[in-house]
């Protein structure tokens, strides 16, 4: 049976009697299912909220024969979900965006949403900030340049927490590969008394498979480099504060229809990347859902070229690992060579390098 639902990204109307009925139905439904609701897991609770907000609304409006006008196509297209947080398409290519579902948990989306609200609707931004202040919640304003001491402390706390983690957590991917190799080859290692580095060296002496050893070296070097870059993150923490005026300037440029002719791009000084022969990136990817990347599968895959960028997420006090594609890797190499690069020139370079006739594919 097909399930129909109405997402309330934009919600309103003048049929007050219907909204009153809707509220009463939801209220009774929740009151009558308290025990079941309390037993739900966090992921189940997300689906429950969708039932209350979307499914019941759709069922009730259908039963009462009330016409609902939708802003977007009523047919759900999974690929369309990916475009909901494309802030750079505002306001020319799209007129609506919505931090849908998992986007609310993405610190980069939260940042951009705050910046856009401040730029386009300053009065509403001020009202939101007033609510934060009244409720005694930590304000977004505490992490912008006017109160810049908050950001370095956050990074320092993250560094301290991350560097104090057990080695098996810092090198959890290496640990998984070690376990996978030992299970496959029937090798026993004294995992309790040895460090990850010692286990790696011990296994290296027992293995004759060159490719397997190469995978093991690759994952260890990836995590070792990530550890080194996180240690350096604190030293460049002041650079992260420059992101606020940069985002504001970018949003101002994007409001102009000729923004691609006007915009210039500069690589952030805190942009760090890791090269590897296998894909070890594990965290959520930028602007999309959690990336499922079974680490042990790399033991069965041939080597290739992978480049992973480390991005600081101040909202969740963590580092996002963002795997670059071919175009992203080329862009990074170009931006590293020059201080500022015009967007129009960058598009031409990418089109020429990848032999793309239609520059719209790059845009």
Tab-separated table of C-alpha atoms in Angstrom:
chain	number	residue	atom	x	y	z
A	1	UNK	CA	0.000	0.000	0.000
A	2	UNK	CA	1.390	3.394	-0.988
A	3	UNK	CA	1.745	5.839	1.903
A	4	UNK	CA	0.846	9.470	1.214
A	5	UNK	CA	2.264	12.237	3.401
A	6	UNK	CA	2.540	16.035	3.405
A	7	UNK	CA	5.858	17.591	4.416
A	8	UNK	CA	5.355	20.797	6.375
A	9	UNK	CA	8.415	22.719	5.171
A	10	UNK	CA	5.976	25.536	4.383
A	11	UNK	CA	2.768	25.233	6.334
A	12	UNK	CA	-0.282	27.459	6.524
A	13	UNK	CA	-3.843	28.234	5.554
A	14	UNK	CA	-7.056	29.943	6.643
A	15	UNK	CA	-9.185	26.871	7.422
A	16	UNK	CA	-8.971	27.283	11.182
A	17	UNK	CA	-11.546	24.549	11.848
A	18	UNK	CA	-9.380	21.997	10.038
A	19	UNK	CA	-6.244	22.984	11.951
A	20	UNK	CA	-8.195	22.661	15.199
A	21	UNK	CA	-9.326	19.153	14.198
A	22	UNK	CA	-5.776	18.276	13.171
A	23	UNK	CA	-4.401	19.403	16.538
A	24	UNK	CA	-7.019	17.406	18.462
A	25	UNK	CA	-6.400	14.210	16.446
A	26	UNK	CA	-2.637	14.454	17.013
A	27	UNK	CA	-3.089	15.288	20.699
A	28	UNK	CA	-5.364	12.266	21.235
A	29	UNK	CA	-3.039	10.003	19.247
A	30	UNK	CA	-0.028	10.984	21.378
A	31	UNK	CA	-1.955	10.779	24.668
A	32	UNK	CA	-3.220	7.295	23.812
A	33	UNK	CA	0.206	5.920	22.873
A	34	UNK	CA	2.498	7.278	25.581
A	35	UNK	CA	3.999	3.914	26.559
A	36	UNK	CA	4.790	2.965	22.961
A	37	UNK	CA	6.287	6.399	22.256
A	38	UNK	CA	8.595	6.189	25.288
A	39	UNK	CA	9.952	2.851	24.069
A	40	UNK	CA	10.974	4.194	20.637
A	41	UNK	CA	14.643	4.468	19.717
A	42	UNK	CA	15.983	7.843	18.466
A	43	UNK	CA	15.795	6.700	14.829
A	44	UNK	CA	12.254	5.377	15.333
A	45	UNK	CA	11.282	8.654	16.986
A	46	UNK	CA	12.294	10.519	13.824
A	47	UNK	CA	9.888	8.359	11.823
A	48	UNK	CA	7.212	8.841	14.479
A	49	UNK	CA	7.508	12.617	14.113
A	50	UNK	CA	7.000	12.206	10.365
A	51	UNK	CA	3.825	10.196	11.041
A	52	UNK	CA	2.428	12.866	13.364
A	53	UNK	CA	3.401	15.826	11.200
A	54	UNK	CA	3.003	14.475	7.681
A	55	UNK	CA	0.955	11.273	7.528
A	56	UNK	CA	-1.885	12.277	9.862
A	57	UNK	CA	-2.179	15.680	8.172
A	58	UNK	CA	-2.446	14.050	4.744
A	59	UNK	CA	-4.981	11.444	5.909
A	60	UNK	CA	-7.165	13.999	7.683
A	61	UNK	CA	-7.200	16.466	4.779
A	62	UNK	CA	-8.055	13.626	2.373
A	63	UNK	CA	-10.841	12.272	4.604
A	64	UNK	CA	-12.402	15.740	4.932
A	65	UNK	CA	-12.065	16.439	1.209
A	66	UNK	CA	-9.890	19.503	1.782
A	67	UNK	CA	-7.702	20.558	-1.135
A	68	UNK	CA	-4.040	21.085	-0.246
A	69	UNK	CA	-1.834	23.183	-2.522
A	70	UNK	CA	1.792	22.053	-2.552
A	71	UNK	CA	4.787	24.249	-3.292
A	72	UNK	CA	6.757	21.371	-4.833
A	73	UNK	CA	5.939	18.291	-6.893
A	74	UNK	CA	3.925	15.843	-4.814
A	75	UNK	CA	5.946	12.871	-6.099
A	76	UNK	CA	8.964	12.146	-3.905
A	77	UNK	CA	12.196	11.973	-5.891
A	78	UNK	CA	15.204	10.789	-3.801
A	79	UNK	CA	17.646	12.743	-5.980
A	80	UNK	CA	15.683	15.914	-5.260
A	81	UNK	CA	16.408	15.461	-1.548
A	82	UNK	CA	20.089	16.148	-2.255
A	83	UNK	CA	19.318	19.644	-3.588
A	84	UNK	CA	17.411	20.913	-0.559
A	85	UNK	CA	20.485	22.536	1.019
A	86	UNK	CA	22.084	24.011	-2.102
A	87	UNK	CA	22.328	27.519	-0.670
A	88	UNK	CA	24.518	28.663	-3.559
A	89	UNK	CA	21.495	28.311	-5.882
A	90	UNK	CA	19.594	31.008	-3.956
A	91	UNK	CA	17.909	33.183	-5.093
A	92	UNK	CA	18.325	32.811	-8.866
A	93	UNK	CA	18.076	29.071	-9.558
A	94	UNK	CA	15.815	28.183	-6.623
A	95	UNK	CA	13.502	30.258	-4.448
A	96	UNK	CA	13.057	27.755	-1.646
A	97	UNK	CA	15.288	25.580	0.512
A	98	UNK	CA	14.588	23.465	3.568
A	99	UNK	CA	16.964	21.903	6.102
A	100	UNK	CA	15.175	18.588	5.677
A	101	UNK	CA	15.783	15.540	7.884
A	102	UNK	CA	19.479	14.870	8.493
A	103	UNK	CA	20.404	18.334	7.244
A	104	UNK	CA	19.429	19.669	10.679
A	105	UNK	CA	22.321	17.656	12.155
A	106	UNK	CA	24.874	18.979	9.673
A	107	UNK	CA	26.893	21.819	11.183
A	108	UNK	CA	27.745	23.251	7.775
A	109	UNK	CA	24.078	23.494	6.845
A	110	UNK	CA	23.280	25.111	10.203
A	111	UNK	CA	26.015	27.704	9.650
A	112	UNK	CA	24.882	28.540	6.141
A	113	UNK	CA	21.242	28.737	7.222
A	114	UNK	CA	22.146	31.243	9.939
A	115	UNK	CA	24.187	33.336	7.499
A	116	UNK	CA	21.426	33.374	4.871
A	117	UNK	CA	18.809	34.308	7.460
A	118	UNK	CA	20.993	37.146	8.697
A	119	UNK	CA	21.649	38.380	5.156
A	120	UNK	CA	18.157	38.104	3.638
A	121	UNK	CA	15.891	38.447	6.691
A	122	UNK	CA	17.789	40.404	9.390
A	123	UNK	CA	14.623	41.112	11.397
A	124	UNK	CA	13.802	37.405	11.677
A	125	UNK	CA	17.430	36.669	12.515
A	126	UNK	CA	17.229	39.172	15.385
A	127	UNK	CA	14.031	37.532	16.661
A	128	UNK	CA	15.687	34.102	16.635
A	129	UNK	CA	18.681	35.497	18.541
A	130	UNK	CA	16.314	37.018	21.106
A	131	UNK	CA	14.799	33.572	21.669
A	132	UNK	CA	18.260	32.106	22.269
A	133	UNK	CA	19.007	34.835	24.794
A	134	UNK	CA	15.688	34.477	26.618
A	135	UNK	CA	16.070	30.706	26.898
A	136	UNK	CA	19.654	31.027	28.118
A	137	UNK	CA	20.952	28.952	25.209
A	138	UNK	CA	24.400	29.369	23.666
A	139	UNK	CA	24.106	31.968	20.943
A	140	UNK	CA	25.376	31.756	17.384
A	141	UNK	CA	26.763	35.252	18.002
A	142	UNK	CA	29.310	33.818	20.433
A	143	UNK	CA	31.204	32.207	17.593
A	144	UNK	CA	31.406	35.139	15.184
A	145	UNK	CA	34.306	37.636	15.236
A	146	UNK	CA	32.689	39.989	17.778
A	147	UNK	CA	33.284	37.280	20.397
A	148	UNK	CA	36.008	35.280	18.733
A	149	UNK	CA	37.453	33.665	21.858
A	150	UNK	CA	34.746	30.987	21.755
A	151	UNK	CA	36.011	29.259	18.628
A	152	UNK	CA	39.633	28.596	19.651
A	153	UNK	CA	38.449	27.209	22.999
A	154	UNK	CA	36.145	24.843	21.128
A	155	UNK	CA	38.986	23.620	18.926
A	156	UNK	CA	41.306	23.310	21.898
A	157	UNK	CA	38.712	21.202	23.719
A	158	UNK	CA	38.230	19.002	20.651
A	159	UNK	CA	42.000	18.545	20.248
A	160	UNK	CA	42.369	17.624	23.885
A	161	UNK	CA	39.489	15.134	23.756
A	162	UNK	CA	40.579	13.556	20.475
A	163	UNK	CA	44.250	13.234	21.402
A	164	UNK	CA	43.340	11.666	24.751
A	165	UNK	CA	41.328	8.883	23.098
A	166	UNK	CA	42.709	5.327	23.274
A	167	UNK	CA	44.877	4.317	20.332
A	168	UNK	CA	42.266	1.766	19.251
A	169	UNK	CA	39.810	4.653	18.703
A	170	UNK	CA	42.252	6.971	16.951
A	171	UNK	CA	43.327	4.086	14.692
A	172	UNK	CA	40.038	2.192	14.611
A	173	UNK	CA	40.221	1.608	10.853
A	174	UNK	CA	43.712	0.139	11.126
A	175	UNK	CA	42.440	-2.029	13.967
A	176	UNK	CA	39.580	-3.298	11.772
A	177	UNK	CA	41.945	-4.103	8.899
A	178	UNK	CA	44.296	-5.911	11.299
A	179	UNK	CA	41.373	-8.000	12.559
A	180	UNK	CA	40.186	-8.719	9.015
A	181	UNK	CA	43.636	-9.874	7.894
A	182	UNK	CA	44.169	-12.051	10.978
A	183	UNK	CA	40.769	-13.698	10.540
A	184	UNK	CA	41.372	-14.328	6.842
A	185	UNK	CA	44.923	-15.681	7.278
A	186	UNK	CA	44.319	-17.526	10.558
A	187	UNK	CA	46.987	-15.472	12.342
A	188	UNK	CA	46.919	-14.845	16.088
A	189	UNK	CA	48.324	-11.611	17.568
A	190	UNK	CA	48.703	-10.507	21.185
A	191	UNK	CA	46.355	-7.541	20.898
A	192	UNK	CA	46.204	-6.793	24.631
A	193	UNK	CA	49.906	-6.101	25.186
A	194	UNK	CA	50.876	-4.467	21.892
A	195	UNK	CA	50.257	-1.065	20.341
A	196	UNK	CA	48.647	-0.703	16.902
A	197	UNK	CA	52.065	0.119	15.454
A	198	UNK	CA	53.634	-2.980	17.035
A	199	UNK	CA	50.769	-5.192	15.832
A	200	UNK	CA	51.182	-3.804	12.324
A	201	UNK	CA	54.923	-4.534	12.321
A	202	UNK	CA	54.383	-8.013	13.781
A	203	UNK	CA	51.780	-8.852	11.139
A	204	UNK	CA	54.040	-7.439	8.434
A	205	UNK	CA	56.716	-9.990	9.328
A	206	UNK	CA	54.248	-12.862	9.045
A	207	UNK	CA	52.541	-11.848	5.785
A	208	UNK	CA	53.841	-12.516	2.285
A	209	UNK	CA	50.923	-10.954	0.371
A	210	UNK	CA	52.318	-7.645	-0.905
A	211	UNK	CA	48.897	-6.148	-1.766
A	212	UNK	CA	47.464	-6.899	1.681
A	213	UNK	CA	50.492	-5.282	3.315
A	214	UNK	CA	50.006	-2.270	1.065
A	215	UNK	CA	46.394	-1.894	2.242
A	216	UNK	CA	47.536	-2.135	5.869
A	217	UNK	CA	50.232	0.504	5.367
A	218	UNK	CA	47.764	2.772	3.566
A	219	UNK	CA	45.115	2.778	6.294
A	220	UNK	CA	47.722	3.290	9.030
A	221	UNK	CA	49.298	6.227	7.177
A	222	UNK	CA	45.817	7.726	6.590
A	223	UNK	CA	44.972	7.718	10.296
A	224	UNK	CA	48.455	8.846	11.267
A	225	UNK	CA	48.138	11.835	8.923
A	226	UNK	CA	44.664	12.666	10.264
A	227	UNK	CA	46.107	12.698	13.785
A	228	UNK	CA	48.903	15.031	12.679
A	229	UNK	CA	46.484	17.413	10.946
A	230	UNK	CA	44.213	17.557	13.997
A	231	UNK	CA	47.234	18.517	16.094
A	232	UNK	CA	47.891	21.352	13.613
A	233	UNK	CA	44.241	22.462	13.672
A	234	UNK	CA	44.680	24.348	16.928
A	235	UNK	CA	47.591	26.338	15.484
A	236	UNK	CA	45.402	27.578	12.613
A	237	UNK	CA	42.282	28.177	14.734
A	238	UNK	CA	42.433	31.939	14.153
A	239	UNK	CA	42.052	31.283	10.425
A	240	UNK	CA	38.698	29.628	11.046
A	241	UNK	CA	37.273	32.900	12.344
A	242	UNK	CA	37.861	34.464	8.919
A	243	UNK	CA	35.155	32.160	7.577
A	244	UNK	CA	32.378	34.425	8.891
A	245	UNK	CA	33.070	37.522	6.726
A	246	UNK	CA	34.011	35.246	3.815
A	247	UNK	CA	30.618	33.512	3.879
A	248	UNK	CA	28.817	36.842	4.206
A	249	UNK	CA	30.714	38.239	1.209
A	250	UNK	CA	30.007	35.105	-0.818
A	251	UNK	CA	26.298	35.293	-0.084
A	252	UNK	CA	26.216	38.933	-1.179
A	253	UNK	CA	27.853	37.997	-4.486
A	254	UNK	CA	25.505	35.034	-5.021
A	255	UNK	CA	22.506	37.369	-4.933
A	256	UNK	CA	23.644	38.842	-8.255
A	257	UNK	CA	22.631	36.894	-11.368
A	258	UNK	CA	26.094	37.544	-12.815
A	259	UNK	CA	27.818	36.121	-9.743
A	260	UNK	CA	29.953	33.701	-11.771
A	261	UNK	CA	31.546	36.647	-13.574
A	262	UNK	CA	32.103	38.556	-10.326
A	263	UNK	CA	33.153	35.885	-7.846
A	264	UNK	CA	36.725	35.089	-6.887
A	265	UNK	CA	37.698	32.021	-4.886
A	266	UNK	CA	40.506	31.513	-2.413
A	267	UNK	CA	41.429	28.289	-0.648
A	268	UNK	CA	40.979	28.507	3.118
A	269	UNK	CA	44.337	28.307	4.942
A	270	UNK	CA	43.018	25.599	7.257
A	271	UNK	CA	42.044	23.302	4.354
A	272	UNK	CA	43.866	20.014	4.930
A	273	UNK	CA	43.725	16.899	2.776
A	274	UNK	CA	44.972	13.309	2.877
A	275	UNK	CA	46.028	11.246	-0.139
A	276	UNK	CA	45.512	7.490	-0.068
A	277	UNK	CA	45.309	4.484	-2.393
A	278	UNK	CA	42.049	3.255	-0.857
A	279	UNK	CA	38.955	5.107	0.342
A	280	UNK	CA	39.093	5.348	4.142
A	281	UNK	CA	36.783	8.358	4.599
A	282	UNK	CA	34.140	7.392	7.093
A	283	UNK	CA	32.278	10.383	8.485
A	284	UNK	CA	29.167	12.011	7.067
A	285	UNK	CA	29.801	13.599	3.691
A	286	UNK	CA	29.112	17.262	3.136
A	287	UNK	CA	25.411	18.164	2.713
A	288	UNK	CA	24.297	14.537	2.419
A	289	UNK	CA	23.434	11.647	4.662
A	290	UNK	CA	25.794	9.339	6.526
A	291	UNK	CA	28.215	7.597	4.207
A	292	UNK	CA	28.299	3.810	4.544
A	293	UNK	CA	31.854	2.680	3.829
A	294	UNK	CA	32.668	-0.863	5.075
A	295	UNK	CA	36.373	-0.643	5.879
A	296	UNK	CA	37.142	-4.355	5.395
A	297	UNK	CA	35.942	-4.211	1.770
A	298	UNK	CA	39.181	-2.436	0.858
A	299	UNK	CA	41.012	-5.749	1.311
A	300	UNK	CA	39.184	-6.936	-1.810
A	301	UNK	CA	39.594	-3.782	-3.906
A	302	UNK	CA	42.471	-2.663	-6.164
A	303	UNK	CA	44.410	0.534	-5.338
A	304	UNK	CA	43.305	3.842	-6.808
A	305	UNK	CA	43.759	7.567	-6.112
A	306	UNK	CA	41.706	9.085	-3.299
A	307	UNK	CA	41.850	12.528	-1.743
A	308	UNK	CA	40.011	13.278	1.492
A	309	UNK	CA	39.524	16.791	2.881
A	310	UNK	CA	39.210	17.346	6.623
A	311	UNK	CA	36.586	19.970	7.475
A	312	UNK	CA	36.006	21.417	10.934
A	313	UNK	CA	32.414	21.193	12.200
A	314	UNK	CA	32.231	23.514	15.196
A	315	UNK	CA	28.616	22.648	16.021
A	316	UNK	CA	29.439	19.005	16.675
A	317	UNK	CA	33.052	19.618	17.743
A	318	UNK	CA	34.371	17.177	15.208
A	319	UNK	CA	36.108	16.784	11.884
A	320	UNK	CA	34.183	15.788	8.766
A	321	UNK	CA	36.029	13.598	6.276
A	322	UNK	CA	34.919	14.646	2.800
A	323	UNK	CA	36.014	12.468	-0.110
A	324	UNK	CA	36.742	14.472	-3.266
A	325	UNK	CA	35.791	13.315	-6.737
A	326	UNK	CA	37.960	13.917	-9.828
A	327	UNK	CA	36.697	17.477	-10.381
A	328	UNK	CA	37.063	18.326	-6.688
A	329	UNK	CA	40.656	17.066	-6.646
A	330	UNK	CA	41.527	19.111	-9.722
A	331	UNK	CA	39.882	22.225	-8.253
A	332	UNK	CA	41.925	21.818	-5.086
A	333	UNK	CA	45.160	21.588	-7.073
A	334	UNK	CA	44.301	24.771	-9.024
A	335	UNK	CA	43.288	26.741	-5.930
A	336	UNK	CA	46.504	25.791	-4.147
A	337	UNK	CA	48.578	27.360	-6.906
A	338	UNK	CA	47.046	30.848	-6.780
A	339	UNK	CA	45.922	33.323	-4.136
A	340	UNK	CA	42.592	34.273	-5.726
A	341	UNK	CA	41.004	32.699	-8.804
A	342	UNK	CA	38.061	34.082	-10.766
A	343	UNK	CA	35.098	31.717	-10.894
A	344	UNK	CA	34.714	32.155	-14.654
A	345	UNK	CA	38.384	31.303	-15.204
A	346	UNK	CA	38.091	28.295	-12.916
A	347	UNK	CA	35.133	26.943	-14.907
A	348	UNK	CA	37.126	27.266	-18.134
A	349	UNK	CA	40.113	25.445	-16.645
A	350	UNK	CA	37.961	22.551	-15.419
A	351	UNK	CA	36.118	22.297	-18.748
A	352	UNK	CA	39.412	22.251	-20.668
A	353	UNK	CA	41.084	19.748	-18.356
A	354	UNK	CA	38.169	17.306	-18.447
A	355	UNK	CA	37.367	18.052	-22.111
A	356	UNK	CA	33.822	19.109	-21.280
A	357	UNK	CA	32.179	20.878	-24.199
A	358	UNK	CA	29.257	22.132	-22.111
A	359	UNK	CA	30.481	24.364	-19.278
A	360	UNK	CA	27.044	24.021	-17.639
A	361	UNK	CA	28.145	20.556	-16.504
A	362	UNK	CA	30.789	22.250	-14.363
A	363	UNK	CA	28.546	25.022	-13.052
